[in-house]
mmCIF file of C-alpha atoms and ligand atoms in Angstrom:
data_model
loop_
_atom_site.group_PDB
_atom_site.id
_atom_site.type_symbol
_atom_site.label_atom_id
_atom_site.label_comp_id
_atom_site.label_asym_id
_atom_site.label_seq_id
_atom_site.Cartn_x
_atom_site.Cartn_y
_atom_site.Cartn_z
ATOM 1 C CA MET W 1 94.307 124.793 102.255
ATOM 2 C CA LYS W 2 92.277 127.111 104.524
ATOM 3 C CA THR W 3 88.653 126.081 105.148
ATOM 4 C CA ALA W 4 85.822 127.325 107.362
ATOM 5 C CA VAL W 5 87.117 124.875 109.989
ATOM 6 C CA GLY W 6 90.907 125.091 110.106
ATOM 7 C CA THR W 7 93.640 124.525 107.542
ATOM 8 C CA ILE W 8 94.004 121.131 105.866
ATOM 9 C CA LEU W 9 97.337 119.509 106.668
ATOM 10 C CA ILE W 10 96.694 116.024 105.217
ATOM 11 C CA THR W 11 94.001 115.428 102.607
ATOM 12 C CA GLU W 12 91.487 112.578 102.453
ATOM 13 C CA GLU W 13 93.259 111.174 99.444
ATOM 14 C CA GLU W 14 96.686 111.233 101.088
ATOM 15 C CA ILE W 15 95.235 109.448 104.112
ATOM 16 C CA ARG W 16 93.500 106.836 101.944
ATOM 17 C CA THR W 17 96.687 106.102 99.995
ATOM 18 C CA ARG W 18 98.828 105.831 103.114
ATOM 19 C CA ILE W 19 96.403 103.557 104.965
ATOM 20 C CA SER W 20 96.323 101.214 101.955
ATOM 21 C CA GLU W 21 100.108 101.026 102.130
ATOM 22 C CA LEU W 22 100.037 100.304 105.858
ATOM 23 C CA GLY W 23 97.423 97.588 105.301
ATOM 24 C CA ARG W 24 99.582 95.980 102.648
ATOM 25 C CA ALA W 25 102.638 96.082 104.941
ATOM 26 C CA ILE W 26 100.689 94.467 107.789
ATOM 27 C CA SER W 27 99.279 91.793 105.457
ATOM 28 C CA LYS W 28 102.794 90.959 104.291
ATOM 29 C CA ASP W 29 104.309 90.927 107.785
ATOM 30 C CA TYR W 30 101.656 88.722 109.351
ATOM 31 C CA GLY W 31 101.155 86.261 106.494
ATOM 32 C CA GLY W 32 98.556 83.742 107.601
ATOM 33 C CA ARG W 33 98.915 84.524 111.347
ATOM 34 C CA THR W 34 95.953 85.925 113.240
ATOM 35 C CA VAL W 35 96.456 89.532 114.245
ATOM 36 C CA THR W 36 94.649 91.264 117.111
ATOM 37 C CA LEU W 37 94.106 94.987 116.629
ATOM 38 C CA VAL W 38 93.687 96.926 119.869
ATOM 39 C CA GLY W 39 92.291 100.376 119.117
ATOM 40 C CA ILE W 40 92.816 103.146 121.634
ATOM 41 C CA LEU W 41 89.514 105.008 121.951
ATOM 42 C CA LYS W 42 88.250 107.343 120.982
ATOM 43 C CA GLY W 43 90.694 108.889 118.541
ATOM 44 C CA SER W 44 91.669 105.718 116.659
ATOM 45 C CA PHE W 45 88.211 104.536 115.631
ATOM 46 C CA ILE W 46 88.187 105.987 112.125
ATOM 47 C CA PHE W 47 91.801 105.044 111.403
ATOM 48 C CA LEU W 48 91.157 101.513 112.672
ATOM 49 C CA ALA W 49 87.991 101.188 110.584
ATOM 50 C CA ASP W 50 89.939 101.982 107.421
ATOM 51 C CA LEU W 51 93.077 100.062 108.404
ATOM 52 C CA ILE W 52 91.233 96.812 109.140
ATOM 53 C CA ARG W 53 89.658 96.901 105.661
ATOM 54 C CA ALA W 54 93.085 97.505 104.105
ATOM 55 C CA ILE W 55 94.409 94.241 105.588
ATOM 56 C CA SER W 56 94.262 91.217 103.300
ATOM 57 C CA LEU W 57 91.375 88.794 103.915
ATOM 58 C CA GLU W 58 94.027 86.086 104.135
ATOM 59 C CA VAL W 59 95.078 87.507 107.500
ATOM 60 C CA PRO W 60 92.529 86.598 110.206
ATOM 61 C CA VAL W 61 91.871 89.747 112.230
ATOM 62 C CA GLU W 62 90.419 90.244 115.705
ATOM 63 C CA VAL W 63 89.596 93.669 117.065
ATOM 64 C CA ASP W 64 88.923 95.168 120.470
ATOM 65 C CA PHE W 65 89.182 98.589 122.049
ATOM 66 C CA MET W 66 90.539 100.194 125.187
ATOM 67 C CA ALA W 67 89.762 103.676 126.382
ATOM 68 C CA VAL W 68 92.479 105.517 128.200
ATOM 69 C CA SER W 69 92.731 109.201 128.917
ATOM 70 C CA SER W 70 95.809 111.338 128.957
ATOM 71 C CA TYR W 71 94.234 114.574 127.794
ATOM 72 C CA GLY W 72 91.415 116.618 129.260
ATOM 73 C CA ASP W 73 89.916 119.300 127.110
ATOM 74 C CA ALA W 74 93.217 121.131 127.133
ATOM 75 C CA THR W 75 95.746 121.050 124.350
ATOM 76 C CA THR W 76 98.593 120.108 126.665
ATOM 77 C CA THR W 77 99.383 116.678 128.099
ATOM 78 C CA SER W 78 98.454 116.079 131.724
ATOM 79 C CA GLY W 79 101.021 113.306 132.002
ATOM 80 C CA THR W 80 98.583 110.937 133.730
ATOM 81 C CA VAL W 81 96.804 108.050 132.051
ATOM 82 C CA HIS W 82 93.691 106.196 133.278
ATOM 83 C CA ILE W 83 92.059 103.028 131.895
ATOM 84 C CA GLU W 84 88.430 103.986 131.370
ATOM 85 C CA LYS W 85 87.352 100.975 129.351
ATOM 86 C CA ASP W 86 89.218 97.700 129.315
ATOM 87 C CA LEU W 87 89.448 94.980 126.663
ATOM 88 C CA GLY W 88 86.795 92.282 126.516
ATOM 89 C CA ILE W 89 89.182 89.707 125.038
ATOM 90 C CA SER W 90 92.387 88.147 126.315
ATOM 91 C CA VAL W 91 95.607 89.092 124.548
ATOM 92 C CA SER W 92 97.603 86.255 126.083
ATOM 93 C CA GLY W 93 99.660 84.489 123.414
ATOM 94 C CA LYS W 94 98.355 86.811 120.699
ATOM 95 C CA ASP W 95 100.090 88.903 118.067
ATOM 96 C CA VAL W 96 98.816 92.372 118.883
ATOM 97 C CA ILE W 97 98.957 95.648 117.010
ATOM 98 C CA ILE W 98 98.084 98.667 119.154
ATOM 99 C CA VAL W 99 96.252 101.182 116.954
ATOM 100 C CA GLU W 100 96.655 104.787 118.041
ATOM 101 C CA ASP W 101 95.557 108.023 116.409
ATOM 102 C CA ILE W 102 98.592 110.121 117.303
ATOM 103 C CA VAL W 103 101.772 109.728 119.307
ATOM 104 C CA ASP W 104 102.675 112.922 121.116
ATOM 105 C CA THR W 105 104.368 112.415 124.493
ATOM 106 C CA GLY W 106 104.066 108.653 123.920
ATOM 107 C CA LEU W 107 102.737 108.182 127.468
ATOM 108 C CA THR W 108 99.469 106.611 126.352
ATOM 109 C CA LEU W 109 101.308 104.158 124.167
ATOM 110 C CA LEU W 110 103.891 103.334 126.821
ATOM 111 C CA HIS W 111 101.131 102.638 129.334
ATOM 112 C CA VAL W 112 99.057 100.458 126.975
ATOM 113 C CA HIS W 113 102.176 98.635 125.794
ATOM 114 C CA ASN W 114 103.140 97.760 129.372
ATOM 115 C CA ILE W 115 99.633 96.539 130.218
ATOM 116 C CA LEU W 116 99.357 94.289 127.155
ATOM 117 C CA SER W 117 102.883 93.005 127.621
ATOM 118 C CA ALA W 118 102.120 92.118 131.271
ATOM 119 C CA ARG W 119 99.022 90.258 130.052
ATOM 120 C CA GLY W 120 101.203 87.982 127.951
ATOM 121 C CA ALA W 121 100.794 89.234 124.392
ATOM 122 C CA ARG W 122 103.122 87.142 122.223
ATOM 123 C CA SER W 123 104.155 90.096 120.117
ATOM 124 C CA LEU W 124 103.311 93.780 120.260
ATOM 125 C CA ARG W 125 103.541 96.248 117.436
ATOM 126 C CA VAL W 126 102.138 99.724 116.984
ATOM 127 C CA ALA W 127 100.234 101.398 114.166
ATOM 128 C CA ALA W 128 99.796 105.151 114.578
ATOM 129 C CA LEU W 129 98.208 107.427 112.014
ATOM 130 C CA LEU W 130 100.235 110.444 113.146
ATOM 131 C CA GLU W 131 103.433 111.137 115.018
ATOM 132 C CA LYS W 132 104.567 114.439 116.468
ATOM 133 C CA PRO W 133 108.305 115.176 116.597
ATOM 134 C CA GLY W 134 110.629 114.709 119.515
ATOM 135 C CA GLY W 135 110.447 113.695 123.122
ATOM 136 C CA SER W 136 108.267 110.570 122.971
ATOM 137 C CA LYS W 137 108.469 108.501 126.159
ATOM 138 C CA TYR W 138 107.667 105.448 124.066
ATOM 139 C CA GLU W 139 111.167 104.575 122.996
ATOM 140 C CA ARG W 140 110.471 101.585 120.769
ATOM 141 C CA PRO W 141 110.001 102.185 117.049
ATOM 142 C CA ILE W 142 106.471 102.794 115.753
ATOM 143 C CA ASP W 143 106.118 99.875 113.348
ATOM 144 C CA TYR W 144 103.420 101.314 111.091
ATOM 145 C CA ILE W 145 103.348 105.092 110.964
ATOM 146 C CA GLY W 146 101.026 107.098 108.748
ATOM 147 C CA PHE W 147 102.487 110.600 108.797
ATOM 148 C CA LYS W 148 105.007 112.583 110.800
ATOM 149 C CA ILE W 149 103.522 116.017 111.444
ATOM 150 C CA PRO W 150 104.794 119.306 112.851
ATOM 151 C CA ASN W 151 104.237 120.026 116.536
ATOM 152 C CA LYS W 152 100.754 121.513 116.075
ATOM 153 C CA PHE W 153 97.417 120.537 117.559
ATOM 154 C CA VAL W 154 95.446 118.745 114.852
ATOM 155 C CA VAL W 155 91.847 117.576 114.520
ATOM 156 C CA GLY W 156 89.794 115.421 112.178
ATOM 157 C CA PHE W 157 89.732 111.792 111.049
ATOM 158 C CA GLY W 158 88.904 110.761 114.626
ATOM 159 C CA LEU W 159 90.986 113.344 116.470
ATOM 160 C CA ASP W 160 89.165 115.893 118.566
ATOM 161 C CA TYR W 161 89.473 119.214 120.259
ATOM 162 C CA ALA W 162 87.164 119.185 123.314
ATOM 163 C CA GLN W 163 85.287 116.221 121.736
ATOM 164 C CA ARG W 164 84.592 118.112 118.501
ATOM 165 C CA TYR W 165 85.778 117.789 114.908
ATOM 166 C CA ARG W 166 86.282 113.998 114.914
ATOM 167 C CA ASN W 167 84.048 113.826 111.825
ATOM 168 C CA LEU W 168 86.278 115.968 109.592
ATOM 169 C CA PRO W 169 87.346 113.717 106.698
ATOM 170 C CA ASP W 170 90.937 115.014 106.714
ATOM 171 C CA ILE W 171 93.559 116.217 109.206
ATOM 172 C CA ARG W 172 93.450 119.926 109.979
ATOM 173 C CA VAL W 173 95.165 122.507 112.146
ATOM 174 C CA LEU W 174 92.667 124.756 113.894
ATOM 175 C CA ASP W 175 93.311 128.403 113.127
ATOM 176 C CA GLU W 176 94.618 130.518 115.957
ATOM 177 C CA SER W 177 92.276 133.352 116.781
HETATM 178 P P1 IMP G 1 100.362 111.073 124.237
HETATM 179 O O1 IMP G 1 100.024 110.152 125.386
HETATM 180 O O2 IMP G 1 100.883 112.398 124.695
HETATM 181 O O3 IMP G 1 101.219 110.454 123.171
HETATM 182 O O4 IMP G 1 99.011 111.515 123.584
HETATM 183 C C1 IMP G 1 98.225 110.623 123.002
HETATM 184 C C2 IMP G 1 96.798 111.120 122.925
HETATM 185 O O5 IMP G 1 96.667 112.543 123.083
HETATM 186 C C3 IMP G 1 96.295 110.816 121.550
HETATM 187 O O6 IMP G 1 95.762 109.521 121.498
HETATM 188 C C4 IMP G 1 95.278 111.904 121.328
HETATM 189 O O7 IMP G 1 94.023 111.480 121.810
HETATM 190 C C5 IMP G 1 95.760 113.068 122.145
HETATM 191 N N1 IMP G 1 96.450 114.042 121.289
HETATM 192 C C6 IMP G 1 97.771 114.323 121.236
HETATM 193 N N2 IMP G 1 98.032 115.265 120.320
HETATM 194 C C7 IMP G 1 96.835 115.590 119.769
HETATM 195 C C8 IMP G 1 96.446 116.505 118.727
HETATM 196 O O8 IMP G 1 97.233 117.246 118.103
HETATM 197 N N3 IMP G 1 95.121 116.544 118.440
HETATM 198 C C9 IMP G 1 94.193 115.767 119.071
HETATM 199 N N4 IMP G 1 94.520 114.892 120.027
HETATM 200 C C10 IMP G 1 95.835 114.811 120.388
HETATM 201 MG MG1 MG G 2 93.620 109.348 121.707
#
């Protein structure tokens, strides 16, 4: 549906339903084990906020964030990734789920995965709200995936274009002008 700000690709309700399903899957997979969610800032903050509340209270959950950058204000990948904010907690011996907004080239994920693996995480899985098709450098499966989307630049639900539109309640494609 076309709106004043872009065309809606995934509605609020579709997102809500899917995140509930992901939360249920995580709750089942982790049973009574403590899980450590590592959100990749900034894009994942809204997804993580909903996902953590969709996980059963029987699963103890820890959360921390890392900020890495692989995009400037452009809509193409630079191919370089920097750690801008590191974790405050240790992941050594922990069962970690990396929470990412979108997997495009997969470089961000590959980089974060390698860092957390080198720090001795006991297990590492990935939850990503969105996945773009083809060519991801992260070759492991994405364990908890919200939606596969076409190869378009999307905004909303935490995702930005030049730091804007993160507050849109759904996922939208900005109209070409
Ligand atoms: P990757 O390293 O190429 O997989 O890109 C990951 C990061 O690029 C994501 O965490 C997003 O912040 C950003 N990104 C990739 N595609 C989009 C998009 O369509 N909209 C907004 N941000 C995007
Ligand atoms: Mg991001």
